[in-house]
XYZ file of C-alpha atoms in Angstrom:
706
model
C 9.492 -48.661 80.682
C 8.821 -49.816 84.244
C 7.545 -53.308 84.963
C 3.857 -53.521 85.772
C 1.549 -56.155 87.211
C -1.754 -57.448 85.911
C -4.714 -55.183 86.510
C -7.134 -58.088 87.208
C -5.741 -60.153 90.156
C -8.926 -62.204 90.537
C -8.771 -63.300 86.918
C -5.055 -64.192 87.333
C -5.757 -66.324 90.397
C -8.601 -68.099 88.601
C -6.430 -68.853 85.558
C -3.518 -70.116 87.690
C -5.827 -72.218 89.851
C -7.512 -73.651 86.752
C -4.136 -74.480 85.258
C -2.981 -76.308 88.414
C -6.269 -78.195 88.656
C -6.119 -79.243 85.014
C -2.561 -80.608 85.367
C -3.291 -82.548 88.564
C -6.584 -83.979 87.378
C -5.146 -84.864 83.960
C -2.450 -86.886 85.701
C -4.982 -88.754 87.878
C -8.488 -88.936 86.483
C -8.327 -87.265 83.075
C -9.874 -83.910 82.029
C -12.850 -82.626 84.028
C -15.707 -81.536 81.689
C -16.797 -78.806 84.111
C -13.231 -77.478 84.299
C -12.964 -77.493 80.505
C -16.260 -75.610 80.249
C -15.101 -73.021 82.795
C -11.824 -72.508 80.941
C -13.651 -72.115 77.613
C -15.972 -69.560 79.192
C -13.004 -67.596 80.573
C -11.249 -67.684 77.203
C -14.400 -66.507 75.399
C -14.771 -63.664 77.893
C -11.137 -62.704 77.331
C -11.560 -62.727 73.545
C -14.623 -60.498 73.837
C -12.761 -58.053 76.084
C -9.808 -57.838 73.701
C -12.146 -57.501 70.694
C -13.937 -54.576 72.328
C -10.580 -53.037 73.244
C -9.344 -53.333 69.642
C -12.394 -51.475 68.360
C -11.864 -48.444 70.610
C -10.166 -45.219 69.521
C -7.327 -45.268 72.064
C -3.585 -44.714 71.962
C -1.196 -47.623 71.296
C 0.121 -47.460 74.878
C -3.396 -47.786 76.297
C -4.296 -50.622 73.921
C -1.140 -52.657 74.439
C -1.402 -52.139 78.205
C -4.923 -53.565 78.325
C -4.103 -56.299 75.804
C -0.898 -57.582 77.395
C -2.284 -57.410 80.939
C -5.213 -59.619 79.949
C -3.072 -62.107 78.017
C -0.513 -62.501 80.802
C -3.307 -62.910 83.349
C -5.173 -65.477 81.245
C -2.055 -67.572 80.603
C -0.845 -67.215 84.221
C 2.523 -66.247 82.721
C 5.536 -64.693 84.414
C 5.494 -61.669 82.133
C 5.206 -60.427 78.617
C 6.253 -57.773 76.132
C 5.104 -56.157 72.896
C 7.767 -55.198 70.350
C 7.207 -52.837 67.410
C 9.493 -51.736 64.561
C 11.839 -48.871 65.400
C 14.359 -46.832 63.455
C 17.035 -48.355 61.199
C 15.546 -51.846 61.317
C 15.711 -52.110 65.112
C 12.843 -53.292 67.298
C 11.759 -51.205 70.254
C 9.806 -52.131 73.327
C 6.220 -50.806 73.220
C 4.925 -52.293 76.488
C 6.146 -54.889 78.986
C 5.207 -56.734 82.151
C 7.990 -57.973 84.455
C 10.567 -57.874 81.663
C 13.397 -56.997 84.055
C 12.754 -60.184 86.113
C 13.048 -62.486 83.078
C 16.782 -61.991 82.511
C 16.650 -60.893 78.886
C 18.383 -57.604 79.747
C 20.755 -59.059 82.337
C 23.907 -58.974 80.164
C 24.845 -57.541 76.761
C 25.127 -61.122 75.454
C 21.611 -62.065 76.575
C 20.252 -58.795 75.193
C 21.924 -59.486 71.822
C 20.664 -63.065 71.596
C 17.153 -62.048 72.540
C 17.202 -59.180 70.011
C 18.256 -61.522 67.225
C 15.455 -63.878 68.229
C 12.941 -61.039 67.899
C 14.300 -60.091 64.467
C 14.179 -63.722 63.320
C 10.535 -64.139 64.329
C 9.690 -60.851 62.585
C 11.402 -61.974 59.401
C 9.695 -65.404 59.380
C 6.242 -64.058 60.232
C 5.467 -67.321 62.097
C 4.660 -67.887 65.771
C 7.323 -69.808 67.665
C 7.994 -71.534 71.001
C 11.564 -71.251 72.268
C 12.626 -73.532 75.097
C 14.488 -72.141 78.144
C 18.227 -71.466 77.741
C 18.179 -72.665 74.145
C 20.017 -71.479 71.051
C 23.028 -72.210 68.862
C 26.445 -72.874 70.309
C 27.794 -69.556 69.065
C 27.467 -66.630 71.446
C 26.160 -64.338 68.725
C 23.279 -66.518 67.548
C 19.619 -65.959 68.280
C 18.288 -67.808 71.306
C 16.463 -67.781 74.615
C 18.799 -66.538 77.359
C 16.185 -66.948 80.115
C 15.064 -69.848 82.300
C 11.498 -69.341 81.046
C 9.579 -70.706 78.082
C 9.291 -68.015 75.370
C 6.121 -67.907 73.252
C 6.335 -65.384 70.397
C 3.596 -64.504 67.920
C 3.968 -61.797 65.243
C 0.960 -59.787 64.122
C 1.153 -59.434 60.349
C -0.878 -57.015 58.255
C -0.648 -56.891 54.457
C 2.380 -59.251 54.468
C 4.285 -56.911 56.778
C 5.085 -57.668 60.412
C 3.634 -54.852 62.524
C 4.965 -56.166 65.821
C 5.548 -59.189 68.044
C 3.795 -60.356 71.209
C 6.144 -62.217 73.550
C 4.996 -64.201 76.601
C 7.384 -65.454 79.293
C 5.802 -68.713 80.510
C 6.982 -70.909 83.347
C 8.614 -74.129 82.030
C 7.485 -77.644 82.748
C 4.220 -77.838 80.806
C 3.321 -80.724 78.558
C 3.993 -80.346 74.808
C 0.264 -80.265 74.119
C -0.138 -77.435 76.619
C 2.709 -75.529 74.964
C 1.102 -75.931 71.551
C -2.154 -74.687 73.056
C -0.331 -71.612 74.374
C 1.075 -70.975 70.894
C -2.292 -71.289 69.145
C -3.974 -69.064 71.721
C -1.319 -66.343 71.430
C -1.415 -66.480 67.612
C -5.178 -65.943 67.688
C -4.770 -63.019 70.093
C -2.164 -61.506 67.758
C -4.778 -61.472 64.995
C -6.899 -59.176 67.190
C -3.994 -56.712 67.330
C -4.114 -56.576 63.523
C -7.726 -55.445 63.785
C -6.640 -52.606 66.084
C -3.754 -51.604 63.792
C -6.030 -51.639 60.741
C -8.728 -49.528 62.415
C -6.095 -47.078 63.659
C -4.714 -46.723 60.124
C -8.184 -46.070 58.776
C -8.755 -43.368 61.404
C -5.444 -41.728 60.478
C -6.397 -41.774 56.789
C -9.767 -40.251 57.645
C -8.046 -37.489 59.630
C -5.741 -36.742 56.675
C -8.682 -36.688 54.272
C -10.579 -34.402 56.636
C -7.565 -32.055 56.751
C -7.518 -31.784 52.952
C -11.253 -31.156 52.872
C -10.899 -28.411 55.472
C -8.027 -26.823 53.534
C -10.070 -26.976 50.348
C -12.982 -25.383 52.191
C -10.709 -22.616 53.482
C -9.333 -21.821 50.033
C -12.807 -21.869 48.480
C -14.254 -19.605 51.157
C -11.491 -16.988 51.265
C -11.266 -16.751 47.466
C -15.015 -16.678 46.875
C -15.151 -12.913 46.435
C -13.345 -9.625 46.965
C -15.574 -8.223 49.679
C -13.329 -7.410 52.649
C -15.820 -8.317 55.387
C -16.755 -11.578 53.712
C -13.106 -12.532 53.246
C -12.228 -11.638 56.844
C -14.989 -13.776 58.340
C -14.177 -16.635 55.995
C -10.551 -16.527 57.194
C -11.403 -16.688 60.913
C -14.256 -19.209 60.738
C -12.766 -21.635 58.219
C -9.273 -21.092 59.642
C -10.411 -21.960 63.173
C -11.899 -25.203 61.842
C -8.666 -26.091 60.075
C -6.364 -25.230 62.988
C -8.625 -26.749 65.631
C -8.126 -23.862 68.073
C -10.712 -22.350 70.399
C -10.724 -18.901 68.787
C -9.136 -17.243 65.751
C -8.979 -13.473 65.315
C -7.984 -11.360 62.299
C -6.451 -7.914 62.745
C -5.671 -5.645 59.773
C -2.938 -3.033 59.803
C -4.060 0.539 59.054
C -1.027 2.829 59.163
C 0.604 2.687 62.607
C -2.043 0.616 64.346
C -4.084 -2.564 63.869
C -7.827 -2.959 64.072
C -9.685 -6.167 64.887
C -11.650 -7.029 61.755
C -13.229 -10.429 62.555
C -13.425 -12.966 65.398
C -14.484 -16.563 64.822
C -17.975 -17.327 66.046
C -19.012 -13.650 66.313
C -21.200 -11.861 63.775
C -20.649 -8.364 65.192
C -17.801 -6.747 67.117
C -17.683 -4.128 69.845
C -14.241 -2.642 69.258
C -14.597 -0.526 72.397
C -14.403 -3.679 74.540
C -11.243 -3.770 76.635
C -10.372 -7.296 75.490
C -10.487 -6.356 71.797
C -8.498 -3.191 72.459
C -5.815 -5.216 74.244
C -5.773 -7.678 71.361
C -5.370 -4.790 68.892
C -2.374 -3.411 70.858
C -0.750 -6.871 70.820
C -1.346 -7.174 67.045
C 0.190 -3.724 66.468
C 3.322 -4.709 68.403
C 3.738 -7.951 66.430
C 3.220 -6.177 63.078
C 6.032 -3.748 63.940
C 8.452 -6.617 64.636
C 7.227 -8.764 61.730
C 8.040 -11.981 63.632
C 5.531 -14.630 64.778
C 5.204 -15.381 68.487
C 3.849 -18.339 70.471
C 3.238 -17.989 74.193
C 1.884 -20.315 76.857
C 2.267 -17.696 79.592
C 5.808 -18.664 80.623
C 7.847 -17.226 77.724
C 10.083 -14.177 77.935
C 9.775 -11.708 75.049
C 11.167 -8.203 74.462
C 9.342 -5.500 76.441
C 7.486 -4.126 73.400
C 5.882 -7.602 73.012
C 5.836 -8.801 76.630
C 3.858 -5.867 78.044
C 0.794 -6.018 75.732
C 0.966 -9.832 75.632
C 0.906 -10.236 79.419
C -1.805 -7.594 79.761
C -4.014 -9.463 77.285
C -3.382 -12.899 78.855
C -4.282 -11.528 82.294
C -7.565 -10.214 80.888
C -8.579 -13.133 78.634
C -7.097 -16.060 80.675
C -5.926 -17.726 77.463
C -3.503 -20.597 78.060
C -1.979 -20.393 74.576
C -1.635 -17.345 72.330
C -0.057 -17.382 68.877
C 0.283 -14.292 66.678
C 1.322 -14.822 63.036
C 1.948 -11.864 60.686
C 0.229 -11.925 57.289
C 2.743 -11.040 54.575
C 1.615 -10.712 50.980
C 4.019 -12.899 49.002
C 3.580 -10.888 45.788
C 4.081 -7.638 47.717
C 7.266 -8.910 49.302
C 8.611 -10.024 45.920
C 7.823 -6.612 44.409
C 9.589 -4.869 47.292
C 12.701 -6.980 46.803
C 12.696 -6.441 43.031
C 12.396 -2.688 43.476
C 15.215 -2.361 45.973
C 17.746 -4.725 44.499
C 19.596 -7.431 46.386
C 19.495 -5.489 49.618
C 15.718 -4.939 49.595
C 13.780 -5.504 52.788
C 10.690 -7.659 53.273
C 7.256 -6.127 52.867
C 5.406 -4.881 55.951
C 2.719 -7.291 57.188
C -0.805 -6.323 56.213
C -2.204 -7.833 59.405
C -2.020 -10.776 61.787
C -4.024 -13.829 62.725
C -4.232 -14.572 66.455
C -4.673 -18.177 67.613
C -6.009 -18.785 71.127
C -6.506 -21.877 73.251
C -8.352 -21.706 76.574
C -8.174 -25.387 77.615
C -4.695 -26.551 76.563
C -1.441 -24.649 76.573
C 0.853 -26.918 74.554
C 2.127 -25.688 71.186
C 1.915 -28.896 69.159
C 3.517 -29.333 65.775
C 0.057 -29.830 64.260
C -1.125 -26.428 65.481
C 2.044 -24.732 64.191
C 1.824 -26.346 60.763
C -1.870 -25.640 60.269
C -1.556 -22.084 61.579
C 1.243 -21.349 59.109
C -0.882 -22.763 56.263
C -3.817 -20.534 57.245
C -1.569 -17.449 57.478
C 0.097 -18.154 54.134
C -3.117 -18.645 52.129
C -5.041 -15.894 53.931
C -2.439 -13.205 53.270
C -2.897 -13.239 49.492
C -6.716 -13.257 49.649
C -6.738 -10.480 52.226
C -4.346 -8.388 50.127
C -6.601 -8.731 47.080
C -9.666 -7.708 49.087
C -7.861 -4.690 50.575
C -6.700 -3.565 47.158
C -10.185 -3.902 45.705
C -11.903 -2.084 48.584
C -9.381 0.788 48.504
C -10.557 2.005 45.060
C -12.553 5.221 45.630
C -16.277 4.835 44.790
C -15.546 1.953 42.471
C -19.072 0.421 42.583
C -20.682 3.796 41.916
C -18.470 4.609 38.916
C -19.122 1.199 37.415
C -22.869 1.606 37.747
C -22.863 5.129 36.293
C -20.761 4.061 33.324
C -23.271 1.365 32.435
C -26.428 3.511 32.533
C -25.437 6.896 31.020
C -25.741 5.679 27.429
C -29.439 5.015 28.008
C -30.195 8.753 27.998
C -28.173 9.848 24.976
C -29.662 10.459 21.484
C -31.789 7.645 20.135
C -31.168 5.709 23.317
C -33.749 7.905 25.077
C -36.594 6.558 22.874
C -35.461 3.018 23.468
C -35.317 3.678 27.184
C -38.874 5.053 27.259
C -40.166 2.089 25.262
C -38.318 -0.287 27.520
C -39.716 1.334 30.653
C -43.246 1.221 29.183
C -42.836 -2.442 28.346
C -41.554 -3.169 31.821
C -44.493 -1.267 33.316
C -46.945 -3.296 31.240
C -45.291 -6.525 32.303
C -45.447 -5.512 35.963
C -49.170 -4.628 35.629
C -49.845 -7.984 34.011
C -47.965 -9.786 36.753
C -50.167 -8.090 39.342
C -53.541 -8.330 37.587
C -53.525 -11.660 35.722
C -54.609 -14.568 37.999
C -53.311 -18.108 37.802
C -53.226 -21.298 39.863
C -50.704 -21.169 42.684
C -49.026 -24.578 42.713
C -46.593 -25.670 45.405
C -43.898 -28.121 44.447
C -42.900 -30.964 46.756
C -40.905 -34.152 46.433
C -41.624 -37.471 48.087
C -42.231 -41.154 47.533
C -45.007 -43.584 46.640
C -45.609 -46.385 49.108
C -48.343 -48.682 50.499
C -50.362 -47.154 53.310
C -50.249 -50.343 55.369
C -46.670 -50.835 56.536
C -45.206 -52.640 59.521
C -41.715 -52.390 60.924
C -40.348 -55.630 62.365
C -38.155 -55.117 65.434
C -35.876 -57.464 67.351
C -37.732 -58.669 70.496
C -34.502 -59.490 72.371
C -30.751 -59.140 72.061
C -29.260 -61.944 70.048
C -27.567 -63.204 66.902
C -29.570 -63.698 63.703
C -29.042 -67.388 62.999
C -31.460 -67.725 60.088
C -33.486 -65.469 57.787
C -36.410 -67.301 56.211
C -37.690 -64.595 53.835
C -36.314 -62.688 50.874
C -36.900 -59.298 49.334
C -40.264 -59.138 47.576
C -41.655 -62.261 49.269
C -45.304 -62.199 50.404
C -45.760 -63.513 53.956
C -48.937 -64.430 55.808
C -49.761 -63.742 59.477
C -47.779 -66.067 61.726
C -45.096 -66.789 59.121
C -41.589 -67.099 60.552
C -39.404 -64.249 59.324
C -36.144 -64.811 61.169
C -34.654 -66.910 63.926
C -32.461 -65.417 66.654
C -30.123 -67.141 69.088
C -29.106 -65.880 72.507
C -26.227 -67.671 74.214
C -26.842 -65.961 77.533
C -30.465 -67.110 77.477
C -29.385 -70.695 76.753
C -26.939 -70.563 79.651
C -29.624 -69.204 81.989
C -32.057 -71.913 80.907
C -29.449 -74.644 81.446
C -28.648 -73.248 84.892
C -32.327 -73.171 85.906
C -32.834 -76.734 84.632
C -29.850 -77.800 86.728
C -31.352 -76.133 89.784
C -34.661 -77.873 89.062
C -32.982 -81.280 88.901
C -31.062 -80.649 92.120
C -34.205 -79.426 93.872
C -36.236 -82.421 92.695
C -33.586 -84.894 93.889
C -33.322 -83.211 97.276
C -37.120 -83.118 97.625
C -37.388 -86.832 96.827
C -34.680 -87.584 99.374
C -36.437 -85.612 102.135
C -39.803 -87.186 101.327
C -38.230 -90.644 101.388
C -36.697 -90.014 104.818
C -39.998 -88.761 106.206
C -41.875 -91.717 104.684
C -39.407 -94.218 106.114
C -39.696 -92.513 109.505
C -43.480 -93.014 109.536
C -43.064 -96.706 108.824
C -40.693 -97.412 111.710
C -40.818 -96.540 115.345
C -39.039 -93.380 116.463
C -36.224 -93.336 113.933
C -36.149 -89.538 113.869
C -36.575 -87.191 116.746
C -39.386 -84.685 116.719
C -36.922 -81.866 116.156
C -35.333 -83.602 113.197
C -38.750 -84.478 111.736
C -39.886 -80.838 112.063
C -36.685 -79.641 110.384
C -37.156 -82.031 107.468
C -40.811 -81.027 107.133
C -39.827 -77.360 106.980
C -37.118 -78.128 104.458
C -39.656 -80.024 102.328
C -41.989 -77.023 102.340
C -39.086 -74.786 101.378
C -38.128 -77.150 98.548
C -41.743 -77.185 97.294
C -41.741 -73.356 97.265
C -38.404 -73.288 95.456
C -39.770 -75.765 92.900
C -42.663 -73.411 92.189
C -40.247 -70.471 91.779
C -38.109 -72.529 89.417
C -41.179 -73.479 87.356
C -42.131 -69.796 87.007
C -38.583 -68.865 86.073
C -38.524 -71.660 83.482
C -41.794 -70.398 82.032
C -40.347 -66.898 81.642
C -37.159 -68.179 80.031
C -39.075 -70.417 77.629
C -41.283 -67.446 76.705
C -38.132 -65.483 75.896
C -36.915 -68.421 73.827
C -40.198 -68.380 71.938
C -39.745 -64.681 71.223
C -36.440 -65.453 69.496
C -38.557 -66.697 66.606
C -39.628 -63.514 64.775
C -43.010 -63.914 63.082
C -45.232 -61.661 60.984
C -48.305 -60.268 62.720
C -50.109 -59.455 59.501
C -49.933 -60.113 55.787
C -47.361 -58.139 53.842
C -44.490 -58.071 51.383
C -40.842 -57.847 52.461
C -39.561 -54.554 51.040
C -36.162 -54.522 52.751
C -33.475 -54.937 50.100
C -31.146 -57.932 50.507
C -32.610 -58.728 53.908
C -30.676 -61.975 54.195
C -27.296 -60.338 53.561
C -28.271 -57.505 55.881
C -29.176 -59.644 58.902
C -27.730 -63.151 58.662
C -25.065 -63.893 61.318
C -25.275 -60.314 62.584
C -25.812 -59.371 66.261
C -28.927 -57.285 66.929
C -30.185 -55.381 69.948
C -33.657 -55.337 71.415
C -35.845 -52.859 69.541
C -33.527 -52.736 66.522
C -35.341 -52.643 63.184
C -34.920 -55.865 61.227
C -37.100 -55.461 58.147
C -40.177 -53.707 56.783
C -43.371 -55.342 55.607
C -45.745 -53.518 53.281
C -49.137 -54.693 52.058
C -49.180 -54.044 48.293
C -52.787 -55.242 48.024
C -54.069 -52.413 50.235
C -54.315 -48.690 49.491
C -51.296 -46.685 48.332
C -50.360 -43.109 49.187
C -47.834 -40.373 48.496
C -45.619 -39.189 51.307
C -44.508 -35.675 50.329
C -41.981 -33.457 52.077
C -43.392 -29.946 51.834
C -40.996 -27.046 52.577
C -42.053 -25.328 55.774
C -42.267 -21.912 54.115
C -45.067 -23.244 51.851
C -47.216 -24.605 54.668
C -49.276 -21.400 55.065
C -50.445 -21.498 51.450
C -51.496 -25.138 51.694
C -53.377 -24.601 54.968
C -55.177 -21.594 53.476
C -56.302 -23.697 50.515
C -57.424 -26.527 52.799
C -59.401 -24.164 55.064
C -61.782 -23.428 52.159
C -63.429 -26.840 52.641
C -62.635 -28.265 49.211
C -60.143 -31.089 48.818
C -56.684 -29.950 47.790
C -55.718 -31.620 44.531
C -52.236 -32.926 43.847
C -50.720 -33.587 40.438
C -47.612 -35.761 40.339
C -45.277 -37.718 38.110
C -43.314 -40.858 38.907
C -39.584 -41.061 38.317
C -40.170 -44.369 36.589
C -42.805 -42.810 34.256
C -41.796 -39.166 33.710
C -44.086 -38.757 30.703
C -47.331 -39.549 32.551
C -49.253 -37.339 34.975
C -51.351 -38.707 37.840
C -53.680 -37.118 40.351
C -54.546 -37.447 44.022
C -55.976 -35.493 46.961
C -54.347 -34.312 50.191
C -55.489 -36.603 53.017
C -53.412 -35.444 56.001
C -50.906 -32.741 56.959
C -48.475 -33.428 59.775
C -48.598 -30.904 62.610
C -44.828 -30.723 63.208
C -41.914 -29.721 60.985
C -38.694 -31.727 60.968
C -35.305 -31.497 59.296
C -35.100 -34.285 56.698
C -31.768 -34.561 54.934
C -31.269 -32.416 51.852
C -34.916 -31.339 51.880
C -34.283 -29.154 54.959
C -37.071 -28.222 57.365
C -40.192 -29.868 55.927
C -43.737 -30.888 56.834
C -45.004 -34.364 55.948
C -48.083 -34.376 53.674
C -49.959 -37.588 52.874
C -51.787 -37.747 49.535
C -54.313 -40.480 48.776
C -54.186 -41.891 45.233
C -56.266 -44.235 43.105
C -54.223 -47.399 42.833
C -56.095 -48.524 39.737
C -54.931 -45.476 37.764
C -51.242 -46.083 38.473
C -48.863 -48.278 36.457
C -46.952 -51.173 37.965
C -46.309 -50.146 41.573
C -42.939 -50.191 43.300
C -42.439 -49.270 46.923
C -40.523 -46.025 47.608
C -40.784 -44.791 44.001
C -39.662 -41.137 43.886
C -42.387 -38.665 42.915
C -42.495 -34.956 42.120
C -45.823 -33.348 42.965
C -47.591 -30.015 42.586
C -50.226 -29.057 45.179
C -52.943 -26.680 43.975
C -53.184 -23.944 46.643
C -55.832 -21.744 45.011
C -55.711 -18.683 42.731
C -53.260 -15.823 42.953
C -51.601 -13.260 40.682
C -49.169 -14.577 38.144
C -46.453 -12.342 39.559
C -46.797 -13.788 43.051
C -46.884 -17.319 41.658
C -43.651 -16.757 39.740
C -41.734 -14.649 42.259
C -43.078 -16.001 45.522
C -39.612 -16.812 46.856
C -38.320 -13.309 46.114
C -41.359 -11.608 47.648
C -41.179 -13.660 50.843
C -37.443 -13.063 51.149
C -37.919 -9.298 50.887
C -40.711 -9.437 53.466
C -38.657 -11.408 55.977
C -35.173 -10.008 55.333
C -35.871 -6.359 54.445
C -39.350 -5.103 55.346
C -39.375 -6.830 58.720
C -36.284 -4.956 59.874
C -37.380 -1.506 58.699
C -38.438 0.786 61.547
C -42.196 0.901 61.971
């Protein structure tokens, strides 16, 4: 890996300059408080940058590049390196800065001593400082072969060393400075552990997602024996599993293949030139029985190359993979029937994988494509076998109904039909109440969401769940370091301005008491400067007023009386950073009115509006989850004018129902309720089979020609 330089030269110069100033001033006058504050600020900024970098989903090379560049710059070091475990117990270089200039790779002896030093630090799991040109007398022992100070810190996760950060520092620093370097690097190594842990979690999530996708594929393709359903399940679920841009299924019929399904398409136009070219390519691959992968630069036999190139020129696909689908049971039967010299079964079709953005055939795509082809072949073979039976559904239906018209079965059939007719007439003629079911929750009508007024850190939470608070009560206290820094800076400017103003006024006052001390020009300049300082003082006062108002807003107070209904509000907020406008907690007034908030399915909205248009109040009957044996009543107060998707409920309309609080048992906020809304009178058949009737109207009758 080539040596690189720091990506932030300004930060490097600041760190080096600060280091030189600290050494010189420590030798003469002792530590400068302002210098110490600046260095702390720079270190805090560096820690924040590295923390943000560790939380990003980036490759190890990108992370270690940003991490090591910042560390080397902050420490004003000569270089650095990150070592990670390799094969057979060796340690390999992950990233480096100026490693070639340090001398560790100058000779085989120095390389060996440095390698043993790395292995020793990894085995101990402790950060170390190794002085320049130090080590045992033996040539094979671990040591520092360079003229630089080596600072090494392992990053350990779950008692296992994941790697080592090595910094090449210039010698000559005081022992206290060296110990400071060691502590700083050890703390930075802990941040690498956070990156390694988050990367492991992401890898586990990807593996779990792969298993879920494979389970979804197997469930979908084995759900039934319908050929069309199986074909579309293969291409849609298979495309998700492979991660390709498009997946196509072609089935072999005799000497040619026909495109049966394409991912993302509900219907196919097989006369399209692109699908015809894809069918010719599938036919050629089925005849060879061998899978192909092409990124446009491969050379195949003419019977494959000609249709492949023609299709690529038409579709502009950067990657095309064609995998034959071979029924494993069919191949085994063919081999058993022909003895040891039997040939493999002919493919029943192919799956075609296409990528339009990337042309690399990765191992992941190959592995997942083979899994899709293997599992799809058996399901497709079963569907083809089932669909090939001549008039199978008709024969099954006829076999079940012929006994109804034989002998005594005829009387039973007539009686059954008469009974069914009577039931149908009753369903049409008998009226009943049409009740719409909806689920929701019981809650106080008066609720208030408490939001964060500014960005900050929650330093204190003064309320608990269930606590009643009065208007003006302090709910939480926020802190904002940036605001404190701004306020301190403005106060410093105010002090400086006041001192300068007093000095100018004193000079002008002294000038009036003596004869011609200042010239007219100088007096005019000082008078103008005094006016400018007065104006600046006014600006500073206004700025201080704004900052103090922001500081006042960091104290979150209740605007009205209410009860804290947020569960474990202290654990949820304490010592957590919040952003402006972020919800902190919810206050509800349990002493005020209560209401039901129901989520009505959108398809039932018409019935409710029709009942409400009659002028009478729409009654609601509901039960509480906490009291399933009791029934309560209320009236519809408001119907929301927009429908929204709300979780498992689907597309719903919000309906508010007013209730009598005195008739309810002990009230708890957000209690789940199941309600029935009385939407007028209708036939008992419509009330029972409303879903079926509406489905037929929308899915069948709507599409019939008028």
